[in-house]
PDB file of C-alpha atoms in Angstrom:
ATOM      1  CA  GLY X   1      -4.767 -28.158 -17.229  1.00 52.00           C
ATOM      2  CA  ALA X   2      -3.300 -25.158 -16.417  1.00 78.00           C
ATOM      3  CA  GLY X   3      -6.823 -22.924 -15.920  1.00 94.00           C
ATOM      4  CA  VAL X   4     -10.187 -22.946 -16.798  1.00 97.00           C
ATOM      5  CA  SER X   5     -11.041 -23.428 -20.517  1.00 97.00           C
ATOM      6  CA  GLN X   6     -15.234 -23.087 -21.915  1.00 98.00           C
ATOM      7  CA  SER X   7     -16.094 -24.063 -25.139  1.00 98.00           C
ATOM      8  CA  PRO X   8     -17.187 -22.831 -27.574  1.00 98.00           C
ATOM      9  CA  SER X   9     -15.600 -19.569 -27.163  1.00 97.00           C
ATOM     10  CA  ASN X  10     -18.689 -17.926 -29.737  1.00 98.00           C
ATOM     11  CA  LYS X  11     -21.757 -18.972 -30.334  1.00 98.00           C
ATOM     12  CA  VAL X  12     -24.238 -17.555 -32.403  1.00 98.00           C
ATOM     13  CA  THR X  13     -27.254 -19.402 -32.520  1.00 98.00           C
ATOM     14  CA  GLU X  14     -31.149 -18.482 -33.539  1.00 98.00           C
ATOM     15  CA  LYS X  15     -34.251 -17.920 -31.632  1.00 98.00           C
ATOM     16  CA  GLY X  16     -35.957 -20.836 -30.366  1.00 98.00           C
ATOM     17  CA  LYS X  17     -32.943 -22.979 -30.746  1.00 98.00           C
ATOM     18  CA  ASP X  18     -30.960 -25.038 -28.361  1.00 98.00           C
ATOM     19  CA  VAL X  19     -27.424 -24.154 -27.113  1.00 98.00           C
ATOM     20  CA  GLU X  20     -24.981 -26.405 -24.657  1.00 98.00           C
ATOM     21  CA  LEU X  21     -21.933 -25.148 -22.651  1.00 98.00           C
ATOM     22  CA  ARG X  22     -19.728 -26.539 -21.443  1.00 98.00           C
ATOM     23  CA  CYS X  23     -16.962 -25.839 -18.726  1.00 98.00           C
ATOM     24  CA  ASP X  24     -14.150 -27.785 -17.958  1.00 96.00           C
ATOM     25  CA  PRO X  25     -12.511 -26.791 -14.265  1.00 95.00           C
ATOM     26  CA  ILE X  26      -9.233 -26.144 -13.064  1.00 93.00           C
ATOM     27  CA  SER X  27      -8.348 -30.134 -12.154  1.00 91.00           C
ATOM     28  CA  GLY X  28      -8.886 -30.320  -8.116  1.00 88.00           C
ATOM     29  CA  HIS X  29     -11.444 -27.302  -7.851  1.00 90.00           C
ATOM     30  CA  THR X  30     -14.428 -28.583  -5.994  1.00 89.00           C
ATOM     31  CA  ALA X  31     -16.947 -25.742  -6.338  1.00 90.00           C
ATOM     32  CA  LEU X  32     -17.877 -24.400  -9.857  1.00 93.00           C
ATOM     33  CA  TYR X  33     -20.260 -21.635 -10.671  1.00 94.00           C
ATOM     34  CA  TRP X  34     -21.770 -20.233 -13.577  1.00 97.00           C
ATOM     35  CA  TYR X  35     -22.105 -16.480 -13.885  1.00 97.00           C
ATOM     36  CA  ARG X  36     -24.098 -14.766 -17.240  1.00 97.00           C
ATOM     37  CA  GLN X  37     -22.471 -10.937 -17.852  1.00 96.00           C
ATOM     38  CA  ARG X  38     -24.780  -9.159 -19.993  1.00 94.00           C
ATOM     39  CA  LEU X  39     -23.012  -6.155 -22.295  1.00 89.00           C
ATOM     40  CA  GLY X  40     -21.122  -3.891 -19.846  1.00 85.00           C
ATOM     41  CA  GLN X  41     -22.938  -5.256 -17.137  1.00 88.00           C
ATOM     42  CA  GLY X  42     -21.864  -6.449 -14.277  1.00 89.00           C
ATOM     43  CA  LEU X  43     -21.877 -10.468 -13.034  1.00 93.00           C
ATOM     44  CA  GLU X  44     -25.340 -12.601 -12.751  1.00 92.00           C
ATOM     45  CA  PHE X  45     -24.843 -15.861 -10.304  1.00 92.00           C
ATOM     46  CA  LEU X  46     -26.439 -18.377 -12.458  1.00 96.00           C
ATOM     47  CA  ILE X  47     -25.994 -22.221 -10.576  1.00 95.00           C
ATOM     48  CA  TYR X  48     -23.373 -23.480  -7.680  1.00 91.00           C
ATOM     49  CA  PHE X  49     -21.670 -26.455  -7.581  1.00 92.00           C
ATOM     50  CA  GLN X  50     -19.722 -28.187  -4.474  1.00 88.00           C
ATOM     51  CA  GLY X  51     -18.277 -31.771  -4.872  1.00 85.00           C
ATOM     52  CA  ASN X  52     -21.217 -34.176  -4.555  1.00 84.00           C
ATOM     53  CA  SER X  53     -23.830 -31.616  -2.986  1.00 86.00           C
ATOM     54  CA  ALA X  54     -26.748 -30.606  -4.181  1.00 89.00           C
ATOM     55  CA  PRO X  55     -26.409 -27.195  -6.166  1.00 92.00           C
ATOM     56  CA  ASP X  56     -27.712 -24.008  -5.788  1.00 91.00           C
ATOM     57  CA  LYS X  57     -30.069 -23.698  -8.549  1.00 94.00           C
ATOM     58  CA  SER X  58     -31.274 -20.074  -7.297  1.00 92.00           C
ATOM     59  CA  GLY X  59     -29.496 -17.605 -10.068  1.00 93.00           C
ATOM     60  CA  LEU X  60     -31.168 -19.650 -12.851  1.00 96.00           C
ATOM     61  CA  PRO X  61     -33.385 -17.172 -14.420  1.00 95.00           C
ATOM     62  CA  SER X  62     -36.128 -19.789 -15.804  1.00 95.00           C
ATOM     63  CA  ASP X  63     -36.652 -23.139 -16.332  1.00 96.00           C
ATOM     64  CA  ARG X  64     -35.410 -23.215 -19.903  1.00 98.00           C
ATOM     65  CA  PHE X  65     -31.744 -22.699 -18.170  1.00 98.00           C
ATOM     66  CA  SER X  66     -30.077 -25.747 -16.702  1.00 97.00           C
ATOM     67  CA  ALA X  67     -27.157 -27.309 -15.564  1.00 97.00           C
ATOM     68  CA  GLU X  68     -25.436 -30.299 -14.717  1.00 96.00           C
ATOM     69  CA  ARG X  69     -21.692 -31.478 -13.147  1.00 95.00           C
ATOM     70  CA  THR X  70     -20.417 -35.088 -13.095  1.00 85.00           C
ATOM     71  CA  GLY X  71     -18.187 -35.455 -10.199  1.00 80.00           C
ATOM     72  CA  GLU X  72     -15.848 -32.319  -9.714  1.00 80.00           C
ATOM     73  CA  SER X  73     -15.038 -32.682 -13.764  1.00 89.00           C
ATOM     74  CA  VAL X  74     -16.727 -30.825 -16.759  1.00 95.00           C
ATOM     75  CA  SER X  75     -19.742 -29.065 -16.247  1.00 97.00           C
ATOM     76  CA  THR X  76     -22.382 -27.971 -19.284  1.00 98.00           C
ATOM     77  CA  LEU X  77     -25.030 -25.725 -19.474  1.00 98.00           C
ATOM     78  CA  THR X  78     -28.072 -25.758 -21.843  1.00 98.00           C
ATOM     79  CA  ILE X  79     -30.461 -23.641 -22.679  1.00 98.00           C
ATOM     80  CA  GLN X  80     -33.525 -24.690 -24.215  1.00 98.00           C
ATOM     81  CA  ARG X  81     -35.384 -22.339 -26.714  1.00 98.00           C
ATOM     82  CA  THR X  82     -33.603 -19.551 -26.961  1.00 98.00           C
ATOM     83  CA  GLN X  83     -35.066 -15.927 -26.973  1.00 98.00           C
ATOM     84  CA  GLN X  84     -32.623 -12.898 -27.454  1.00 97.00           C
ATOM     85  CA  GLU X  85     -32.317 -11.547 -23.835  1.00 96.00           C
ATOM     86  CA  ASP X  86     -29.902 -15.031 -23.074  1.00 98.00           C
ATOM     87  CA  SER X  87     -27.646 -12.867 -25.206  1.00 98.00           C
ATOM     88  CA  ALA X  88     -24.662 -12.943 -23.237  1.00 98.00           C
ATOM     89  CA  VAL X  89     -21.022 -13.990 -22.643  1.00 98.00           C
ATOM     90  CA  TYR X  90     -21.544 -16.923 -19.817  1.00 98.00           C
ATOM     91  CA  LEU X  91     -18.246 -17.569 -17.379  1.00 98.00           C
ATOM     92  CA  CYS X  92     -17.499 -20.116 -15.636  1.00 97.00           C
ATOM     93  CA  ALA X  93     -15.362 -20.305 -12.650  1.00 96.00           C
ATOM     94  CA  SER X  94     -13.618 -22.814 -10.092  1.00 93.00           C
ATOM     95  CA  SER X  95     -12.440 -22.898  -6.926  1.00 91.00           C
ATOM     96  CA  SER X  96     -10.818 -25.157  -4.546  1.00 86.00           C
ATOM     97  CA  GLY X  97     -12.479 -26.574  -1.085  1.00 65.00           C
ATOM     98  CA  LEU X  98     -15.466 -25.900   0.956  1.00 58.00           C
ATOM     99  CA  ALA X  99     -17.292 -22.700   2.399  1.00 53.00           C
ATOM    100  CA  GLY X 100     -15.893 -20.038   0.147  1.00 52.00           C
ATOM    101  CA  PHE X 101     -12.954 -17.771   0.913  1.00 70.00           C
ATOM    102  CA  TYR X 102     -10.952 -19.478  -1.924  1.00 84.00           C
ATOM    103  CA  GLU X 103     -10.124 -16.968  -5.017  1.00 90.00           C
ATOM    104  CA  GLN X 104     -12.336 -17.771  -8.172  1.00 92.00           C
ATOM    105  CA  TYR X 105     -10.772 -18.672 -11.213  1.00 94.00           C
ATOM    106  CA  PHE X 106     -12.668 -17.843 -15.069  1.00 97.00           C
ATOM    107  CA  GLY X 107     -12.335 -19.139 -18.151  1.00 97.00           C
ATOM    108  CA  PRO X 108     -12.362 -17.102 -20.674  1.00 97.00           C
ATOM    109  CA  GLY X 109     -16.400 -17.498 -21.131  1.00 98.00           C
ATOM    110  CA  THR X 110     -18.853 -17.702 -23.987  1.00 98.00           C
ATOM    111  CA  ARG X 111     -20.094 -15.423 -26.097  1.00 98.00           C
ATOM    112  CA  LEU X 112     -23.862 -16.195 -26.908  1.00 98.00           C
ATOM    113  CA  THR X 113     -25.295 -14.384 -29.652  1.00 98.00           C
ATOM    114  CA  VAL X 114     -29.245 -14.938 -30.318  1.00 98.00           C
ATOM    115  CA  THR X 115     -30.255 -14.032 -33.757  1.00 97.00           C
TER     116      THR X 115
ATOM    117  CA  GLY U   1     -29.953 -12.243   1.015  1.00 66.00           C
ATOM    118  CA  GLN U   2     -26.736 -10.329   1.543  1.00 69.00           C
ATOM    119  CA  GLN U   3     -25.675  -7.665  -0.962  1.00 80.00           C
ATOM    120  CA  VAL U   4     -22.837  -5.177  -1.356  1.00 87.00           C
ATOM    121  CA  MET U   5     -23.580  -1.830  -3.396  1.00 93.00           C
ATOM    122  CA  GLN U   6     -20.587  -0.667  -5.075  1.00 96.00           C
ATOM    123  CA  ILE U   7     -19.755   3.078  -6.036  1.00 96.00           C
ATOM    124  CA  PRO U   8     -18.727   4.684  -8.593  1.00 97.00           C
ATOM    125  CA  GLN U   9     -20.408   2.706 -11.425  1.00 95.00           C
ATOM    126  CA  TYR U  10     -18.079   4.738 -13.852  1.00 96.00           C
ATOM    127  CA  GLN U  11     -15.095   6.387 -12.721  1.00 97.00           C
ATOM    128  CA  HIS U  12     -12.753   8.566 -16.145  1.00 97.00           C
ATOM    129  CA  VAL U  13      -9.360   9.823 -14.932  1.00 97.00           C
ATOM    130  CA  GLN U  14      -6.430  11.153 -16.406  1.00 98.00           C
ATOM    131  CA  GLU U  15      -3.103   8.950 -16.001  1.00 98.00           C
ATOM    132  CA  GLY U  16      -1.771   9.811 -13.033  1.00 98.00           C
ATOM    133  CA  GLU U  17      -4.683  10.742 -10.935  1.00 98.00           C
ATOM    134  CA  ASP U  18      -5.440   8.719  -8.220  1.00 98.00           C
ATOM    135  CA  PHE U  19      -8.400   6.401  -7.914  1.00 97.00           C
ATOM    136  CA  THR U  20     -10.917   5.037  -5.202  1.00 98.00           C
ATOM    137  CA  THR U  21     -13.646   2.207  -5.342  1.00 98.00           C
ATOM    138  CA  TYR U  22     -16.001   1.698  -2.573  1.00 97.00           C
ATOM    139  CA  CYS U  23     -18.151  -1.486  -1.693  1.00 97.00           C
ATOM    140  CA  ASN U  24     -20.480  -1.026   1.235  1.00 95.00           C
ATOM    141  CA  SER U  25     -23.034  -3.598   2.814  1.00 91.00           C
ATOM    142  CA  SER U  26     -25.949  -2.946   5.350  1.00 87.00           C
ATOM    143  CA  THR U  27     -24.181  -6.477   7.237  1.00 88.00           C
ATOM    144  CA  THR U  28     -21.159  -7.676   8.839  1.00 91.00           C
ATOM    145  CA  LEU U  29     -19.299  -9.093   6.208  1.00 89.00           C
ATOM    146  CA  SER U  30     -16.950 -12.174   6.322  1.00 88.00           C
ATOM    147  CA  ASN U  31     -14.991 -11.660   3.905  1.00 90.00           C
ATOM    148  CA  ILE U  32     -14.341  -9.634   1.088  1.00 94.00           C
ATOM    149  CA  GLN U  33     -12.697 -10.344  -2.360  1.00 95.00           C
ATOM    150  CA  TRP U  34     -11.643  -7.710  -5.188  1.00 97.00           C
ATOM    151  CA  TYR U  35     -11.665  -8.719  -8.603  1.00 97.00           C
ATOM    152  CA  LYS U  36     -10.333  -6.855 -12.487  1.00 98.00           C
ATOM    153  CA  GLN U  37     -11.748  -7.973 -15.316  1.00 97.00           C
ATOM    154  CA  ARG U  38     -10.069  -6.121 -18.069  1.00 97.00           C
ATOM    155  CA  PRO U  39     -12.102  -4.752 -21.439  1.00 94.00           C
ATOM    156  CA  GLY U  40     -12.823  -7.700 -23.299  1.00 92.00           C
ATOM    157  CA  GLY U  41     -12.117 -10.612 -21.055  1.00 95.00           C
ATOM    158  CA  HIS U  42     -12.764 -12.275 -17.813  1.00 96.00           C
ATOM    159  CA  PRO U  43     -12.248 -11.249 -13.826  1.00 96.00           C
ATOM    160  CA  VAL U  44      -8.985 -12.008 -12.420  1.00 97.00           C
ATOM    161  CA  PHE U  45      -8.565 -12.569  -9.078  1.00 95.00           C
ATOM    162  CA  LEU U  46      -6.616  -9.871  -7.260  1.00 97.00           C
ATOM    163  CA  ILE U  47      -6.617 -10.162  -3.356  1.00 95.00           C
ATOM    164  CA  GLN U  48      -8.586 -10.945  -0.172  1.00 94.00           C
ATOM    165  CA  LEU U  49      -9.493  -9.095   3.005  1.00 95.00           C
ATOM    166  CA  VAL U  50     -10.382 -10.793   6.141  1.00 93.00           C
ATOM    167  CA  LYS U  51      -9.657  -8.876   9.221  1.00 94.00           C
ATOM    168  CA  SER U  52     -11.232  -5.683  10.939  1.00 95.00           C
ATOM    169  CA  GLY U  53      -9.479  -2.836   9.571  1.00 96.00           C
ATOM    170  CA  GLU U  54      -6.974  -5.076   7.302  1.00 96.00           C
ATOM    171  CA  VAL U  55      -4.832  -2.881   5.012  1.00 97.00           C
ATOM    172  CA  LYS U  56      -2.954  -4.614   1.724  1.00 97.00           C
ATOM    173  CA  LYS U  57      -0.840  -3.106  -0.980  1.00 97.00           C
ATOM    174  CA  GLN U  58      -0.256  -4.341  -4.396  1.00 96.00           C
ATOM    175  CA  LYS U  59       2.646  -1.970  -5.877  1.00 96.00           C
ATOM    176  CA  ARG U  60       0.259   0.717  -6.733  1.00 98.00           C
ATOM    177  CA  LEU U  61      -2.883  -1.145  -5.455  1.00 98.00           C
ATOM    178  CA  THR U  62      -4.306   0.168  -1.717  1.00 98.00           C
ATOM    179  CA  PHE U  63      -6.944  -2.179  -0.343  1.00 98.00           C
ATOM    180  CA  GLN U  64      -8.799  -1.833   2.988  1.00 98.00           C
ATOM    181  CA  PHE U  65     -11.231  -3.470   4.640  1.00 97.00           C
ATOM    182  CA  GLY U  66     -13.379  -1.544   7.156  1.00 96.00           C
ATOM    183  CA  GLU U  67     -13.257  -1.737  10.299  1.00 94.00           C
ATOM    184  CA  ALA U  68     -16.734  -2.658  11.663  1.00 94.00           C
ATOM    185  CA  LYS U  69     -16.598  -4.815   8.550  1.00 93.00           C
ATOM    186  CA  LYS U  70     -19.324  -3.417   6.914  1.00 94.00           C
ATOM    187  CA  ASN U  71     -17.456  -1.672   4.173  1.00 96.00           C
ATOM    188  CA  SER U  72     -14.356  -2.281   1.889  1.00 97.00           C
ATOM    189  CA  SER U  73     -12.264   0.690  -0.848  1.00 98.00           C
ATOM    190  CA  LEU U  74     -10.013  -0.265  -3.430  1.00 98.00           C
ATOM    191  CA  HIS U  75      -7.388   2.398  -4.173  1.00 98.00           C
ATOM    192  CA  ILE U  76      -4.911   3.170  -6.910  1.00 98.00           C
ATOM    193  CA  THR U  77      -1.933   5.283  -7.063  1.00 98.00           C
ATOM    194  CA  ALA U  78      -1.227   7.207  -9.516  1.00 98.00           C
ATOM    195  CA  THR U  79      -3.124   5.593 -12.133  1.00 98.00           C
ATOM    196  CA  GLN U  80      -1.706   4.123 -15.687  1.00 97.00           C
ATOM    197  CA  THR U  81      -3.574   3.239 -18.994  1.00 97.00           C
ATOM    198  CA  THR U  82      -2.831  -0.299 -18.263  1.00 97.00           C
ATOM    199  CA  ASP U  83      -4.967   0.094 -14.928  1.00 98.00           C
ATOM    200  CA  VAL U  84      -8.311   0.437 -17.052  1.00 98.00           C
ATOM    201  CA  GLY U  85     -10.377  -1.823 -17.133  1.00 97.00           C
ATOM    202  CA  THR U  86     -13.765  -3.095 -14.249  1.00 97.00           C
ATOM    203  CA  TYR U  87     -13.017  -3.551 -10.660  1.00 98.00           C
ATOM    204  CA  PHE U  88     -15.283  -5.989  -8.526  1.00 97.00           C
ATOM    205  CA  CYS U  89     -15.893  -6.293  -4.927  1.00 96.00           C
ATOM    206  CA  ALA U  90     -17.042  -9.467  -3.784  1.00 93.00           C
ATOM    207  CA  LEU U  91     -18.614 -11.576  -0.711  1.00 89.00           C
ATOM    208  CA  TYR U  92     -19.038 -15.174   0.504  1.00 84.00           C
ATOM    209  CA  ASN U  93     -22.740 -16.119   1.609  1.00 79.00           C
ATOM    210  CA  GLN U  94     -22.424 -19.080   4.348  1.00 75.00           C
ATOM    211  CA  GLY U  95     -24.534 -20.546   1.453  1.00 75.00           C
ATOM    212  CA  GLY U  96     -20.388 -20.346   0.221  1.00 76.00           C
ATOM    213  CA  LYS U  97     -21.678 -18.445  -3.281  1.00 81.00           C
ATOM    214  CA  LEU U  98     -19.568 -15.279  -4.027  1.00 85.00           C
ATOM    215  CA  ILE U  99     -21.775 -12.318  -4.529  1.00 87.00           C
ATOM    216  CA  PHE U 100     -20.434  -9.892  -6.516  1.00 91.00           C
ATOM    217  CA  GLY U 101     -20.764  -5.545  -6.947  1.00 92.00           C
ATOM    218  CA  GLN U 102     -22.119  -4.179  -9.816  1.00 93.00           C
ATOM    219  CA  GLY U 103     -18.697  -2.933 -10.510  1.00 96.00           C
ATOM    220  CA  THR U 104     -16.308   0.352 -11.023  1.00 97.00           C
ATOM    221  CA  GLU U 105     -15.110   1.035 -14.111  1.00 97.00           C
ATOM    222  CA  LEU U 106     -12.219   2.887 -14.621  1.00 98.00           C
ATOM    223  CA  SER U 107     -11.227   4.713 -17.561  1.00 97.00           C
ATOM    224  CA  VAL U 108      -7.690   6.540 -18.072  1.00 97.00           C
ATOM    225  CA  LYS U 109      -7.133   9.180 -20.703  1.00 95.00           C
ATOM    226  CA  PRO U 110      -3.155   9.242 -21.479  1.00 93.00           C
TER     227      PRO U 110
END
């Protein structure tokens, strides 16, 4: 594809419901990242996938958050029992190559609103 | 873990004035990247610096990497309204994770 795509672009959910966010990285990119960005804030790292290695989950804020990636393709970020503080834009990015030093290409994000 | 401090948090300038944002680290950096995020948009890669003392230019933007590789700056000459947005520095740690600074939000008054 031409770039990183994310779906849905907007999601409004009720507190306590589960949500699933999807990211389609650029074809051939081995690295995939999820970030959270609250309104007016910086980028908060959530999780990082590199090829078939075990993901770096050090940024996941609680066990309600999980993410999966199948090989080097699509990734899904799941938030269980959503809370109002989960409201944010969730950004996905992908990059090529190993061990960093590559630019990251960001998707347009999913704006999650928990009511 | 490795962190970068970015200052200032906000900068308001008159169109035509210059603007500079700084990124500082307590440890030596192997690389630094800069991204721009327009209001309502997503971060877009601007440049990467890896060499001590490196200076790169993109039109009115000048990027510098300190001699000790512990700091970096982004300078915009004669700002325009199209420069509005938040500028982030970022670095890769040894684990391959890209760590972002807090960002500097630039507003330009026409």
